[in-house]
Amino acid sequence: MTLQHLEDIREIIQARGQRASFEDLQTYLRLVRELKVRDSEVVAEYGVLLLRKFKKQLSTEEELLTTEQVATAAIDCKAFDAAFLLVTALRKRFPSSSQRTTRLVEMYFEAKGQLEKARDNYITNTLDVSPDSQYLLKRQVALEKTQDNIQGAIDLLCKYVDLFMMDREAWEELGELYLQAQMFSQAAHCYEELLLHQAHHIPYHVQYADILYTIGGSNGNNFRTARSYYAAAVQLSKGTNVRALYGLCACSAQLSGIKGSVGKDQEELGRKAAELLQKLYAARSPDKLKMVTELLKAQGLTSGASTSKAGTVLLE
Amino acid sequence: MSSQGQMDLVLDRDVRDWVLVPLTISIFLMMLIRQYVTQVFLSSNPSGGVFNPKEFREKQIMARAGLLKQTCGYLSDSAFKARKAFFIAKDTGAFHKKPEQKSAQDQLMNNPDVMTDMMKKNLGGLVPQLAMGGFVSYFFSGFIMGRIPFPLSPSFRIMLQRGVDLPSLDVTYFTSLSYYILLLFGLNGTFRLIFRENTVDESQMMRQQMAMGGGGMGPMGAPDPAKAFEAERHALEMLDYKWKLDGIEQQAAAVMQQQLGGQPKHQTPRKSPRLKSA
């Protein structure tokens, strides 16, 4: 039940083409469902094949699951004819009140670019029947996002998060939306929530530090906090996270302008990060080394000595 | 085993034809009917599945507070305080509000539906059983139907020889009434084979009712939400906040030093201490 298994089955089906066996197709689609893989073109192709040839052999439950899956995949790769048939079939079976069909219908219209229709469908079905459906609320946010209505999406997602507060992915999405809208302190709040959920996830540390750094401020508090989170990211990644290293350099550069905030150790931190950055660039991407050195020199974190040292590394 | 002095009883063949077989069939039929009736009842009122957003939100708040308690060390001081305020600030804090969620007791008191539902379920189990008991004792009582192939102590007499009051009869013989009771409780396994998971389990229901009557807990075993809120509030007030990223800079410096592989300039390289996992 791994990705390798999935890959194997896909190859078998591919080799057989139209004569693929029922079991293989069924297993493939089931694995895609379970592993939550997004491979829409293949799923749509094989799913349609399965539903055309072997519909009778599937149990009712699996038939419905497969239909939904294939319909979603077809919508995803804009195969609207196939999608239309599948969605109508499902809708006939579960008229109006089903959240899942409502979601599918909405996705269909949204993919076709008929946003008004999608919205109407959503409003008539959701607000009356199931105003608190997790499924549909999320779809609505996505719909706003498609329309580039960031503020609208934020409002909806705030409402959503107020109810489903333990939904980590929703917090992440909300954080990204706030960043797009350049509302940094709100975004910071979202990323704090994410840190609560996964305190050892390096990208969250880096992103949160980025936000704090962006907020900035003249007293340097945000820079100091940001530096701590960058340092945590460096420590967690064993110094391989380049973005965090850049962050440390930038923080040090900012803080050096603020009095009374730089201890001996802290100064050391920036210099070490700069040195490590140079070393990493020398090893992996030597042609950019010069650019990086210039930047670091501008930040006052590197001297001629370390440049020559990096140069020797380069020569080796 | 019959004792030395006793003769084995010879049972009339008519007992088999007119008692054993009809009794078994009627029990089976009755259980079938009960099964279907309960299914109809259950499907006609799908209670309990209604999504209540307010209650759900409260549960989520509890979970979120738990999360905060666990990993608050990774938040900066101000962020932690803001969250703490969200939960326990005076008057506005989430845990100062009166919980929407009703305790099990309140639910029973205030919601007549719950009561009637329980009544229905109980009656649904009880009425056919009473009727069947009357039916069996009217038509089939007083017959000896068979014999258990292993010896038993005399105290089993009450269980096995219901309806026949003969002290001299060997304990291993059982009567029709006892047979009925045995089947009533013993056929569950057979029914599960036929209906898979939807079988109405009599003994399960009984156990549930016992548990309900016994403890002060509700039917779900859920504690009183008002008290849970109170407890959570106190826990958050007492929470000892300590920033885990204190000194992380030195640790990061040590890590970088290690990566650089160079000789330390100011301090001896420490073996990089790790963040303690939450």
Tab-separated table of C-alpha atoms in Angstrom, chain A residues 132 162-167 171 188-190 192-193 195-197 199-200 205 208 224-225 227-229 231-232 234-236 238-240 245 248 264-266 268-269 271-273 275-276 279 309, chain B residues 51 53-54 56-57 60-61 63-64 67-68 71-72 74-76 79 82-83 86 243 245 248-262 265-267 272-278:
chain	number	residue	atom	x	y	z
A	132	ASP	CA	-22.034	24.608	8.675
A	162	ASP	CA	-13.577	30.284	14.218
A	163	LEU	CA	-15.626	27.119	14.092
A	164	PHE	CA	-13.095	24.541	12.955
A	165	MET	CA	-10.171	25.798	14.982
A	166	MET	CA	-8.181	22.621	14.865
A	167	ASP	CA	-7.953	22.591	11.089
A	171	TRP	CA	-4.842	28.185	9.293
A	188	ALA	CA	1.733	36.238	12.133
A	189	HIS	CA	-1.161	35.145	14.291
A	190	CYS	CA	-1.976	32.340	11.850
A	192	GLU	CA	1.728	31.168	15.583
A	193	GLU	CA	-1.235	28.861	15.490
A	195	LEU	CA	3.625	26.554	15.311
A	196	LEU	CA	1.365	25.318	18.080
A	197	HIS	CA	0.252	22.507	15.825
A	199	ALA	CA	6.411	22.961	16.613
A	200	HIS	CA	9.148	21.148	14.718
A	205	HIS	CA	9.599	28.697	11.814
A	208	TYR	CA	6.932	33.124	10.891
A	224	ARG	CA	15.160	39.836	17.828
A	225	THR	CA	12.224	37.455	17.935
A	227	ARG	CA	16.280	35.962	14.834
A	228	SER	CA	15.318	33.425	17.480
A	229	TYR	CA	13.005	31.639	15.090
A	231	ALA	CA	18.047	30.270	14.773
A	232	ALA	CA	15.553	27.549	15.697
A	234	VAL	CA	18.911	26.577	11.559
A	235	GLN	CA	19.254	24.374	14.576
A	236	LEU	CA	16.417	22.056	13.475
A	238	LYS	CA	21.343	21.376	11.044
A	239	GLY	CA	22.315	24.463	9.130
A	240	THR	CA	21.031	23.315	5.757
A	245	LEU	CA	20.718	31.492	7.144
A	248	LEU	CA	19.982	35.347	10.355
A	264	LYS	CA	29.045	39.395	21.507
A	265	ASP	CA	27.313	36.112	20.853
A	266	GLN	CA	24.705	37.631	18.607
A	268	GLU	CA	29.027	36.059	16.155
A	269	LEU	CA	25.777	34.468	14.978
A	271	ARG	CA	29.015	36.227	10.963
A	272	LYS	CA	28.813	32.474	11.252
A	273	ALA	CA	25.648	32.359	9.179
A	275	GLU	CA	30.366	32.142	6.544
A	276	LEU	CA	28.206	29.051	6.274
A	279	LYS	CA	30.570	27.745	2.087
A	309	LYS	CA	38.756	31.463	2.690
B	51	PHE	CA	-24.505	18.859	13.831
B	53	PRO	CA	-22.049	24.230	15.591
B	54	LYS	CA	-21.975	25.764	19.048
B	56	PHE	CA	-18.744	21.634	18.141
B	57	ARG	CA	-16.997	24.951	18.629
B	60	GLN	CA	-12.676	22.593	19.365
B	61	ILE	CA	-11.859	25.270	21.908
B	63	ALA	CA	-8.772	20.886	21.992
B	64	ARG	CA	-7.082	24.132	21.089
B	67	LEU	CA	-2.635	22.319	22.195
B	68	LEU	CA	-1.631	25.615	23.738
B	71	THR	CA	3.416	23.615	22.866
B	72	CYS	CA	3.165	27.123	24.265
B	74	TYR	CA	7.378	27.858	21.027
B	75	LEU	CA	5.375	31.046	21.079
B	76	SER	CA	6.806	34.404	21.941
B	79	ALA	CA	1.670	35.746	21.292
B	82	ALA	CA	-2.850	37.016	23.449
B	83	ARG	CA	-3.925	33.406	23.287
B	86	PHE	CA	-8.628	34.553	24.283
B	243	TRP	CA	10.060	30.213	26.189
B	245	LEU	CA	13.758	29.247	22.174
B	248	ILE	CA	18.582	28.949	20.740
B	249	GLU	CA	21.017	31.400	19.181
B	250	GLN	CA	23.965	29.800	20.932
B	251	GLN	CA	22.744	26.397	19.902
B	252	ALA	CA	22.386	27.526	16.319
B	253	ALA	CA	25.856	29.035	16.426
B	254	ALA	CA	27.218	25.730	17.640
B	255	VAL	CA	25.440	23.877	14.869
B	256	MET	CA	26.798	26.234	12.251
B	257	GLN	CA	30.262	25.944	13.703
B	258	GLN	CA	29.982	22.204	13.334
B	259	GLN	CA	28.872	22.567	9.728
B	260	LEU	CA	31.735	24.909	9.000
B	261	GLY	CA	34.042	22.323	10.435
B	262	GLY	CA	36.482	25.038	11.369
B	265	LYS	CA	37.277	31.044	17.593
B	266	HIS	CA	35.897	32.066	20.915
B	267	GLN	CA	34.461	29.082	22.609
B	272	SER	CA	24.839	20.690	19.710
B	273	PRO	CA	22.077	20.377	22.229
B	274	ARG	CA	18.766	19.652	20.662
B	275	LEU	CA	15.456	21.292	21.145
B	276	LYS	CA	13.532	19.305	23.594
B	277	SER	CA	10.576	17.798	21.901
B	278	ALA	CA	7.268	18.904	23.226
